[in-house]
JSON list of C-alpha atoms in Angstrom, two decimals:
[
{"chain": "A", "resi": 1, "resn": "UNK", "atom": "CA", "xyz": [-0.12, -0.01, 0.06]},
{"chain": "A", "resi": 2, "resn": "UNK", "atom": "CA", "xyz": [1.28, 3.54, -1.00]},
{"chain": "A", "resi": 3, "resn": "UNK", "atom": "CA", "xyz": [2.21, 5.61, 2.07]},
{"chain": "A", "resi": 4, "resn": "UNK", "atom": "CA", "xyz": [-0.46, 8.11, 1.01]},
{"chain": "A", "resi": 5, "resn": "UNK", "atom": "CA", "xyz": [-3.10, 5.73, 2.41]},
{"chain": "A", "resi": 6, "resn": "UNK", "atom": "CA", "xyz": [-1.26, 5.70, 5.41]},
{"chain": "A", "resi": 7, "resn": "UNK", "atom": "CA", "xyz": [-2.63, 9.40, 6.47]},
{"chain": "A", "resi": 8, "resn": "UNK", "atom": "CA", "xyz": [-5.34, 9.61, 8.63]},
{"chain": "A", "resi": 9, "resn": "UNK", "atom": "CA", "xyz": [-6.58, 13.24, 7.99]},
{"chain": "A", "resi": 10, "resn": "UNK", "atom": "CA", "xyz": [-6.68, 14.89, 4.18]},
{"chain": "A", "resi": 11, "resn": "UNK", "atom": "CA", "xyz": [-8.06, 17.91, 3.19]},
{"chain": "A", "resi": 12, "resn": "UNK", "atom": "CA", "xyz": [-9.42, 17.96, -0.59]},
{"chain": "A", "resi": 13, "resn": "UNK", "atom": "CA", "xyz": [-9.42, 21.09, -2.26]},
{"chain": "A", "resi": 14, "resn": "UNK", "atom": "CA", "xyz": [-11.38, 21.38, -5.83]},
{"chain": "A", "resi": 15, "resn": "UNK", "atom": "CA", "xyz": [-9.79, 23.44, -8.52]},
{"chain": "A", "resi": 16, "resn": "UNK", "atom": "CA", "xyz": [-12.15, 25.05, -10.68]},
{"chain": "A", "resi": 17, "resn": "UNK", "atom": "CA", "xyz": [-10.99, 24.25, -14.35]},
{"chain": "A", "resi": 18, "resn": "UNK", "atom": "CA", "xyz": [-13.30, 24.70, -17.59]},
{"chain": "A", "resi": 19, "resn": "UNK", "atom": "CA", "xyz": [-13.77, 20.93, -18.69]},
{"chain": "A", "resi": 20, "resn": "UNK", "atom": "CA", "xyz": [-12.28, 18.88, -15.92]},
{"chain": "A", "resi": 21, "resn": "UNK", "atom": "CA", "xyz": [-12.66, 18.15, -12.49]},
{"chain": "A", "resi": 22, "resn": "UNK", "atom": "CA", "xyz": [-9.23, 18.47, -10.45]},
{"chain": "A", "resi": 23, "resn": "UNK", "atom": "CA", "xyz": [-8.78, 18.16, -6.42]},
{"chain": "A", "resi": 24, "resn": "UNK", "atom": "CA", "xyz": [-5.58, 18.87, -4.69]},
{"chain": "A", "resi": 25, "resn": "UNK", "atom": "CA", "xyz": [-5.02, 16.68, -1.54]},
{"chain": "A", "resi": 26, "resn": "UNK", "atom": "CA", "xyz": [-3.26, 17.83, 1.54]},
{"chain": "A", "resi": 27, "resn": "UNK", "atom": "CA", "xyz": [-2.13, 16.24, 4.54]},
{"chain": "A", "resi": 28, "resn": "UNK", "atom": "CA", "xyz": [-2.86, 17.50, 8.31]},
{"chain": "A", "resi": 29, "resn": "UNK", "atom": "CA", "xyz": [0.15, 19.86, 7.97]},
{"chain": "A", "resi": 30, "resn": "UNK", "atom": "CA", "xyz": [-1.01, 21.35, 5.01]},
{"chain": "A", "resi": 31, "resn": "UNK", "atom": "CA", "xyz": [1.52, 19.91, 2.38]},
{"chain": "A", "resi": 32, "resn": "UNK", "atom": "CA", "xyz": [0.26, 18.83, -0.90]},
{"chain": "A", "resi": 33, "resn": "UNK", "atom": "CA", "xyz": [0.62, 15.03, -1.16]},
{"chain": "A", "resi": 34, "resn": "UNK", "atom": "CA", "xyz": [-1.52, 14.36, -4.23]},
{"chain": "A", "resi": 35, "resn": "UNK", "atom": "CA", "xyz": [-3.72, 15.33, -6.87]},
{"chain": "A", "resi": 36, "resn": "UNK", "atom": "CA", "xyz": [-7.18, 13.63, -8.19]},
{"chain": "A", "resi": 37, "resn": "UNK", "atom": "CA", "xyz": [-7.68, 14.73, -11.93]},
{"chain": "A", "resi": 38, "resn": "UNK", "atom": "CA", "xyz": [-10.47, 13.59, -14.03]},
{"chain": "A", "resi": 39, "resn": "UNK", "atom": "CA", "xyz": [-9.84, 12.05, -17.28]},
{"chain": "A", "resi": 40, "resn": "UNK", "atom": "CA", "xyz": [-12.18, 12.87, -20.07]},
{"chain": "A", "resi": 41, "resn": "UNK", "atom": "CA", "xyz": [-12.45, 11.99, -23.70]},
{"chain": "A", "resi": 42, "resn": "UNK", "atom": "CA", "xyz": [-13.47, 14.91, -26.04]},
{"chain": "A", "resi": 43, "resn": "UNK", "atom": "CA", "xyz": [-16.72, 13.12, -26.98]},
{"chain": "A", "resi": 44, "resn": "UNK", "atom": "CA", "xyz": [-17.43, 13.18, -23.17]},
{"chain": "A", "resi": 45, "resn": "UNK", "atom": "CA", "xyz": [-16.82, 16.81, -22.85]},
{"chain": "A", "resi": 46, "resn": "UNK", "atom": "CA", "xyz": [-18.98, 17.62, -25.74]},
{"chain": "A", "resi": 47, "resn": "UNK", "atom": "CA", "xyz": [-21.97, 15.50, -24.51]},
{"chain": "A", "resi": 48, "resn": "UNK", "atom": "CA", "xyz": [-21.73, 16.62, -21.12]},
{"chain": "A", "resi": 49, "resn": "UNK", "atom": "CA", "xyz": [-22.80, 20.19, -22.41]},
{"chain": "A", "resi": 50, "resn": "UNK", "atom": "CA", "xyz": [-25.90, 18.49, -23.88]},
{"chain": "A", "resi": 51, "resn": "UNK", "atom": "CA", "xyz": [-27.00, 16.35, -20.84]},
{"chain": "A", "resi": 52, "resn": "UNK", "atom": "CA", "xyz": [-27.10, 16.57, -17.21]},
{"chain": "A", "resi": 53, "resn": "UNK", "atom": "CA", "xyz": [-23.47, 15.89, -15.49]},
{"chain": "A", "resi": 54, "resn": "UNK", "atom": "CA", "xyz": [-24.62, 13.65, -13.08]},
{"chain": "A", "resi": 55, "resn": "UNK", "atom": "CA", "xyz": [-25.91, 10.97, -15.66]},
{"chain": "A", "resi": 56, "resn": "UNK", "atom": "CA", "xyz": [-22.23, 10.87, -17.45]},
{"chain": "A", "resi": 57, "resn": "UNK", "atom": "CA", "xyz": [-19.53, 8.59, -16.81]},
{"chain": "A", "resi": 58, "resn": "UNK", "atom": "CA", "xyz": [-16.44, 9.75, -15.04]},
{"chain": "A", "resi": 59, "resn": "UNK", "atom": "CA", "xyz": [-12.92, 8.47, -14.36]},
{"chain": "A", "resi": 60, "resn": "UNK", "atom": "CA", "xyz": [-10.73, 9.88, -11.56]},
{"chain": "A", "resi": 61, "resn": "UNK", "atom": "CA", "xyz": [-6.91, 9.46, -11.37]},
{"chain": "A", "resi": 62, "resn": "UNK", "atom": "CA", "xyz": [-5.46, 9.74, -7.88]},
{"chain": "A", "resi": 63, "resn": "UNK", "atom": "CA", "xyz": [-1.81, 10.67, -8.04]},
{"chain": "A", "resi": 64, "resn": "UNK", "atom": "CA", "xyz": [0.78, 11.00, -5.28]},
{"chain": "A", "resi": 65, "resn": "UNK", "atom": "CA", "xyz": [3.10, 13.89, -4.97]},
{"chain": "A", "resi": 66, "resn": "UNK", "atom": "CA", "xyz": [5.60, 12.36, -7.46]},
{"chain": "A", "resi": 67, "resn": "UNK", "atom": "CA", "xyz": [2.93, 12.00, -10.28]},
{"chain": "A", "resi": 68, "resn": "UNK", "atom": "CA", "xyz": [2.52, 8.21, -10.02]},
{"chain": "A", "resi": 69, "resn": "UNK", "atom": "CA", "xyz": [-1.19, 7.01, -10.19]},
{"chain": "A", "resi": 70, "resn": "UNK", "atom": "CA", "xyz": [-1.93, 5.18, -6.86]},
{"chain": "A", "resi": 71, "resn": "UNK", "atom": "CA", "xyz": [-5.85, 4.51, -7.48]},
{"chain": "A", "resi": 72, "resn": "UNK", "atom": "CA", "xyz": [-8.70, 5.15, -9.97]},
{"chain": "A", "resi": 73, "resn": "UNK", "atom": "CA", "xyz": [-12.15, 5.83, -9.24]},
{"chain": "A", "resi": 74, "resn": "UNK", "atom": "CA", "xyz": [-14.84, 5.40, -12.18]},
{"chain": "A", "resi": 75, "resn": "UNK", "atom": "CA", "xyz": [-18.56, 5.41, -12.67]},
{"chain": "A", "resi": 76, "resn": "UNK", "atom": "CA", "xyz": [-20.50, 4.48, -15.55]},
{"chain": "A", "resi": 77, "resn": "UNK", "atom": "CA", "xyz": [-23.52, 6.23, -17.22]},
{"chain": "A", "resi": 78, "resn": "UNK", "atom": "CA", "xyz": [-26.00, 6.50, -14.43]},
{"chain": "A", "resi": 79, "resn": "UNK", "atom": "CA", "xyz": [-29.53, 6.88, -14.47]},
{"chain": "A", "resi": 80, "resn": "UNK", "atom": "CA", "xyz": [-30.61, 6.33, -10.91]},
{"chain": "A", "resi": 81, "resn": "UNK", "atom": "CA", "xyz": [-28.43, 5.35, -8.45]},
{"chain": "A", "resi": 82, "resn": "UNK", "atom": "CA", "xyz": [-24.60, 5.66, -8.84]},
{"chain": "A", "resi": 83, "resn": "UNK", "atom": "CA", "xyz": [-22.10, 2.77, -8.81]},
{"chain": "A", "resi": 84, "resn": "UNK", "atom": "CA", "xyz": [-18.37, 3.52, -8.21]},
{"chain": "A", "resi": 85, "resn": "UNK", "atom": "CA", "xyz": [-15.42, 1.11, -8.76]},
{"chain": "A", "resi": 86, "resn": "UNK", "atom": "CA", "xyz": [-12.08, 1.51, -6.98]},
{"chain": "A", "resi": 87, "resn": "UNK", "atom": "CA", "xyz": [-9.19, 0.14, -8.49]},
{"chain": "A", "resi": 88, "resn": "UNK", "atom": "CA", "xyz": [-5.57, 0.12, -7.13]},
{"chain": "A", "resi": 89, "resn": "UNK", "atom": "CA", "xyz": [-2.18, 1.26, -8.60]},
{"chain": "A", "resi": 90, "resn": "UNK", "atom": "CA", "xyz": [-1.84, -1.71, -10.81]},
{"chain": "A", "resi": 91, "resn": "UNK", "atom": "CA", "xyz": [-5.47, -1.45, -12.29]},
{"chain": "A", "resi": 92, "resn": "UNK", "atom": "CA", "xyz": [-6.91, -4.24, -9.87]},
{"chain": "A", "resi": 93, "resn": "UNK", "atom": "CA", "xyz": [-10.44, -3.57, -8.93]},
{"chain": "A", "resi": 94, "resn": "UNK", "atom": "CA", "xyz": [-10.58, -3.66, -5.11]},
{"chain": "A", "resi": 95, "resn": "UNK", "atom": "CA", "xyz": [-14.08, -2.54, -4.27]},
{"chain": "A", "resi": 96, "resn": "UNK", "atom": "CA", "xyz": [-17.14, -1.01, -5.43]},
{"chain": "A", "resi": 97, "resn": "UNK", "atom": "CA", "xyz": [-19.23, 1.64, -3.91]},
{"chain": "A", "resi": 98, "resn": "UNK", "atom": "CA", "xyz": [-23.06, 1.19, -4.57]},
{"chain": "A", "resi": 99, "resn": "UNK", "atom": "CA", "xyz": [-25.34, 4.01, -3.90]},
{"chain": "A", "resi": 100, "resn": "UNK", "atom": "CA", "xyz": [-28.74, 2.97, -2.21]},
{"chain": "A", "resi": 101, "resn": "UNK", "atom": "CA", "xyz": [-32.05, 4.37, -2.18]},
{"chain": "A", "resi": 102, "resn": "UNK", "atom": "CA", "xyz": [-33.18, 6.66, 0.37]},
{"chain": "A", "resi": 103, "resn": "UNK", "atom": "CA", "xyz": [-33.89, 10.26, 1.65]},
{"chain": "A", "resi": 104, "resn": "UNK", "atom": "CA", "xyz": [-30.16, 10.79, 2.63]},
{"chain": "A", "resi": 105, "resn": "UNK", "atom": "CA", "xyz": [-27.30, 9.64, 0.66]},
{"chain": "A", "resi": 106, "resn": "UNK", "atom": "CA", "xyz": [-26.25, 6.16, 1.49]},
{"chain": "A", "resi": 107, "resn": "UNK", "atom": "CA", "xyz": [-23.67, 3.85, -0.02]},
{"chain": "A", "resi": 108, "resn": "UNK", "atom": "CA", "xyz": [-22.31, 0.35, 0.56]},
{"chain": "A", "resi": 109, "resn": "UNK", "atom": "CA", "xyz": [-18.79, -0.35, 0.12]},
{"chain": "A", "resi": 110, "resn": "UNK", "atom": "CA", "xyz": [-18.52, -4.01, -1.30]},
{"chain": "A", "resi": 111, "resn": "UNK", "atom": "CA", "xyz": [-15.40, -6.13, -1.53]},
{"chain": "A", "resi": 112, "resn": "UNK", "atom": "CA", "xyz": [-14.63, -7.87, -5.10]},
{"chain": "A", "resi": 113, "resn": "UNK", "atom": "CA", "xyz": [-16.44, -11.11, -4.15]},
{"chain": "A", "resi": 114, "resn": "UNK", "atom": "CA", "xyz": [-19.94, -9.18, -3.12]},
{"chain": "A", "resi": 115, "resn": "UNK", "atom": "CA", "xyz": [-18.73, -9.05, 0.71]},
{"chain": "A", "resi": 116, "resn": "UNK", "atom": "CA", "xyz": [-20.01, -5.98, 2.50]},
{"chain": "A", "resi": 117, "resn": "UNK", "atom": "CA", "xyz": [-17.14, -3.98, 3.92]},
{"chain": "A", "resi": 118, "resn": "UNK", "atom": "CA", "xyz": [-18.94, -0.75, 5.36]},
{"chain": "A", "resi": 119, "resn": "UNK", "atom": "CA", "xyz": [-21.06, 1.71, 4.58]},
{"chain": "A", "resi": 120, "resn": "UNK", "atom": "CA", "xyz": [-21.20, 5.78, 4.00]},
{"chain": "A", "resi": 121, "resn": "UNK", "atom": "CA", "xyz": [-24.23, 7.69, 5.34]},
{"chain": "A", "resi": 122, "resn": "UNK", "atom": "CA", "xyz": [-24.73, 11.37, 4.48]},
{"chain": "A", "resi": 123, "resn": "UNK", "atom": "CA", "xyz": [-26.72, 14.15, 5.63]},
{"chain": "A", "resi": 124, "resn": "UNK", "atom": "CA", "xyz": [-29.67, 15.73, 3.60]},
{"chain": "A", "resi": 125, "resn": "UNK", "atom": "CA", "xyz": [-27.50, 18.07, 1.89]},
{"chain": "A", "resi": 126, "resn": "UNK", "atom": "CA", "xyz": [-24.79, 15.73, 1.05]},
{"chain": "A", "resi": 127, "resn": "UNK", "atom": "CA", "xyz": [-22.34, 17.75, 2.71]},
{"chain": "A", "resi": 128, "resn": "UNK", "atom": "CA", "xyz": [-21.46, 15.84, 5.68]},
{"chain": "A", "resi": 129, "resn": "UNK", "atom": "CA", "xyz": [-20.41, 11.83, 5.57]},
{"chain": "A", "resi": 130, "resn": "UNK", "atom": "CA", "xyz": [-19.89, 9.03, 8.17]},
{"chain": "A", "resi": 131, "resn": "UNK", "atom": "CA", "xyz": [-18.14, 5.80, 7.28]},
{"chain": "A", "resi": 132, "resn": "UNK", "atom": "CA", "xyz": [-19.06, 2.42, 9.11]},
{"chain": "A", "resi": 133, "resn": "UNK", "atom": "CA", "xyz": [-17.03, -0.62, 8.71]},
{"chain": "A", "resi": 134, "resn": "UNK", "atom": "CA", "xyz": [-19.15, -3.84, 8.13]},
{"chain": "A", "resi": 135, "resn": "UNK", "atom": "CA", "xyz": [-19.62, -4.19, 11.78]},
{"chain": "A", "resi": 136, "resn": "UNK", "atom": "CA", "xyz": [-21.23, -0.75, 12.13]},
{"chain": "A", "resi": 137, "resn": "UNK", "atom": "CA", "xyz": [-18.15, 0.87, 13.80]},
{"chain": "A", "resi": 138, "resn": "UNK", "atom": "CA", "xyz": [-17.45, 4.39, 12.92]},
{"chain": "A", "resi": 139, "resn": "UNK", "atom": "CA", "xyz": [-14.33, 4.39, 11.02]},
{"chain": "A", "resi": 140, "resn": "UNK", "atom": "CA", "xyz": [-14.06, 7.58, 9.29]},
{"chain": "A", "resi": 141, "resn": "UNK", "atom": "CA", "xyz": [-15.81, 10.70, 7.89]},
{"chain": "A", "resi": 142, "resn": "UNK", "atom": "CA", "xyz": [-16.13, 13.30, 5.06]},
{"chain": "A", "resi": 143, "resn": "UNK", "atom": "CA", "xyz": [-17.08, 16.85, 5.69]},
{"chain": "A", "resi": 144, "resn": "UNK", "atom": "CA", "xyz": [-17.70, 19.57, 3.33]},
{"chain": "A", "resi": 145, "resn": "UNK", "atom": "CA", "xyz": [-15.63, 23.03, 4.62]},
{"chain": "A", "resi": 146, "resn": "UNK", "atom": "CA", "xyz": [-17.88, 25.95, 4.02]},
{"chain": "A", "resi": 147, "resn": "UNK", "atom": "CA", "xyz": [-15.85, 28.82, 2.39]},
{"chain": "A", "resi": 148, "resn": "UNK", "atom": "CA", "xyz": [-16.62, 32.45, 2.62]},
{"chain": "A", "resi": 149, "resn": "UNK", "atom": "CA", "xyz": [-20.11, 33.58, 1.27]},
{"chain": "A", "resi": 150, "resn": "UNK", "atom": "CA", "xyz": [-18.71, 35.26, -1.56]},
{"chain": "A", "resi": 151, "resn": "UNK", "atom": "CA", "xyz": [-16.76, 32.02, -2.42]},
{"chain": "A", "resi": 152, "resn": "UNK", "atom": "CA", "xyz": [-19.68, 29.75, -1.88]},
{"chain": "A", "resi": 153, "resn": "UNK", "atom": "CA", "xyz": [-21.83, 32.01, -4.23]},
{"chain": "A", "resi": 154, "resn": "UNK", "atom": "CA", "xyz": [-19.72, 32.83, -7.10]},
{"chain": "A", "resi": 155, "resn": "UNK", "atom": "CA", "xyz": [-17.43, 30.00, -7.53]},
{"chain": "A", "resi": 156, "resn": "UNK", "atom": "CA", "xyz": [-18.10, 26.19, -7.90]},
{"chain": "A", "resi": 157, "resn": "UNK", "atom": "CA", "xyz": [-15.08, 24.94, -5.79]},
{"chain": "A", "resi": 158, "resn": "UNK", "atom": "CA", "xyz": [-15.63, 22.56, -2.97]},
{"chain": "A", "resi": 159, "resn": "UNK", "atom": "CA", "xyz": [-13.29, 21.60, -0.07]},
{"chain": "A", "resi": 160, "resn": "UNK", "atom": "CA", "xyz": [-13.76, 18.36, 2.09]},
{"chain": "A", "resi": 161, "resn": "UNK", "atom": "CA", "xyz": [-12.04, 17.26, 5.39]},
{"chain": "A", "resi": 162, "resn": "UNK", "atom": "CA", "xyz": [-11.61, 13.43, 5.20]},
{"chain": "A", "resi": 163, "resn": "UNK", "atom": "CA", "xyz": [-10.78, 11.62, 8.42]},
{"chain": "A", "resi": 164, "resn": "UNK", "atom": "CA", "xyz": [-9.91, 7.94, 8.72]},
{"chain": "A", "resi": 165, "resn": "UNK", "atom": "CA", "xyz": [-9.74, 6.06, 12.22]},
{"chain": "A", "resi": 166, "resn": "UNK", "atom": "CA", "xyz": [-6.06, 5.41, 13.09]},
{"chain": "A", "resi": 167, "resn": "UNK", "atom": "CA", "xyz": [-6.94, 2.07, 14.27]},
{"chain": "A", "resi": 168, "resn": "UNK", "atom": "CA", "xyz": [-8.34, 0.98, 10.55]},
{"chain": "A", "resi": 169, "resn": "UNK", "atom": "CA", "xyz": [-5.88, -1.58, 9.17]},
{"chain": "A", "resi": 170, "resn": "UNK", "atom": "CA", "xyz": [-8.05, -3.09, 6.51]},
{"chain": "A", "resi": 171, "resn": "UNK", "atom": "CA", "xyz": [-6.14, -1.64, 3.25]},
{"chain": "A", "resi": 172, "resn": "UNK", "atom": "CA", "xyz": [-9.11, -1.87, 0.71]},
{"chain": "A", "resi": 173, "resn": "UNK", "atom": "CA", "xyz": [-11.36, 0.39, 3.22]},
{"chain": "A", "resi": 174, "resn": "UNK", "atom": "CA", "xyz": [-8.57, 2.82, 3.91]},
{"chain": "A", "resi": 175, "resn": "UNK", "atom": "CA", "xyz": [-7.90, 3.29, 0.50]},
{"chain": "A", "resi": 176, "resn": "UNK", "atom": "CA", "xyz": [-11.60, 3.85, -0.56]},
{"chain": "A", "resi": 177, "resn": "UNK", "atom": "CA", "xyz": [-12.38, 6.09, 1.99]},
{"chain": "A", "resi": 178, "resn": "UNK", "atom": "CA", "xyz": [-9.30, 8.25, 1.26]},
{"chain": "A", "resi": 179, "resn": "UNK", "atom": "CA", "xyz": [-10.15, 8.30, -2.58]},
{"chain": "A", "resi": 180, "resn": "UNK", "atom": "CA", "xyz": [-13.94, 8.58, -2.28]},
{"chain": "A", "resi": 181, "resn": "UNK", "atom": "CA", "xyz": [-14.44, 12.40, -1.39]},
{"chain": "A", "resi": 182, "resn": "UNK", "atom": "CA", "xyz": [-13.97, 13.60, -4.95]},
{"chain": "A", "resi": 183, "resn": "UNK", "atom": "CA", "xyz": [-16.33, 10.81, -6.19]},
{"chain": "A", "resi": 184, "resn": "UNK", "atom": "CA", "xyz": [-18.90, 12.02, -3.83]},
{"chain": "A", "resi": 185, "resn": "UNK", "atom": "CA", "xyz": [-18.28, 15.83, -5.34]},
{"chain": "A", "resi": 186, "resn": "UNK", "atom": "CA", "xyz": [-18.86, 14.41, -8.60]},
{"chain": "A", "resi": 187, "resn": "UNK", "atom": "CA", "xyz": [-21.95, 12.76, -8.18]},
{"chain": "A", "resi": 188, "resn": "UNK", "atom": "CA", "xyz": [-23.84, 15.22, -5.78]},
{"chain": "A", "resi": 189, "resn": "UNK", "atom": "CA", "xyz": [-22.25, 18.82, -6.53]},
{"chain": "A", "resi": 190, "resn": "UNK", "atom": "CA", "xyz": [-21.12, 18.69, -10.09]},
{"chain": "A", "resi": 191, "resn": "UNK", "atom": "CA", "xyz": [-24.76, 18.92, -11.78]},
{"chain": "A", "resi": 192, "resn": "UNK", "atom": "CA", "xyz": [-25.26, 22.19, -9.84]},
{"chain": "A", "resi": 193, "resn": "UNK", "atom": "CA", "xyz": [-22.11, 23.89, -11.38]}
]
């Protein structure tokens, strides 16, 4: 497992770009340790101008400070509920995050053999999420950090704090939690931008 995933606290800062999403990732000391960039084809960019962004597929590549891709997160075309697939640095599928129906956002984290590894539960506005392991223990959180009123009204960039329990030793869950904030932003916030 890459040392990036040993962090227990991250700050994810979305950067506004014209056609692609980009998220700079900082450790608890404020040092940039990675970047998560959306990879899109020209056809996908053109199609996204004609249809709702939440329907469109996406692929996010998480790179460490040296520029090495350490994980990818992808979503196919979505009509109702999103499914995200997580792959490690070698491109091996390690987990699936499936959206479940409810009044508030809820996702199940599934292993490659279909076993439930955990659950993500969000608030009504999809700003704050609590993450639980398969036994219902709180193992992490993702919280939207509010900017100034002017920034919130006139820009489309979001910021998130991501926390993982220092006691979490499950590598797949740790990698999934530390990568998922950008994916949640793409699902819930991008259509409003």
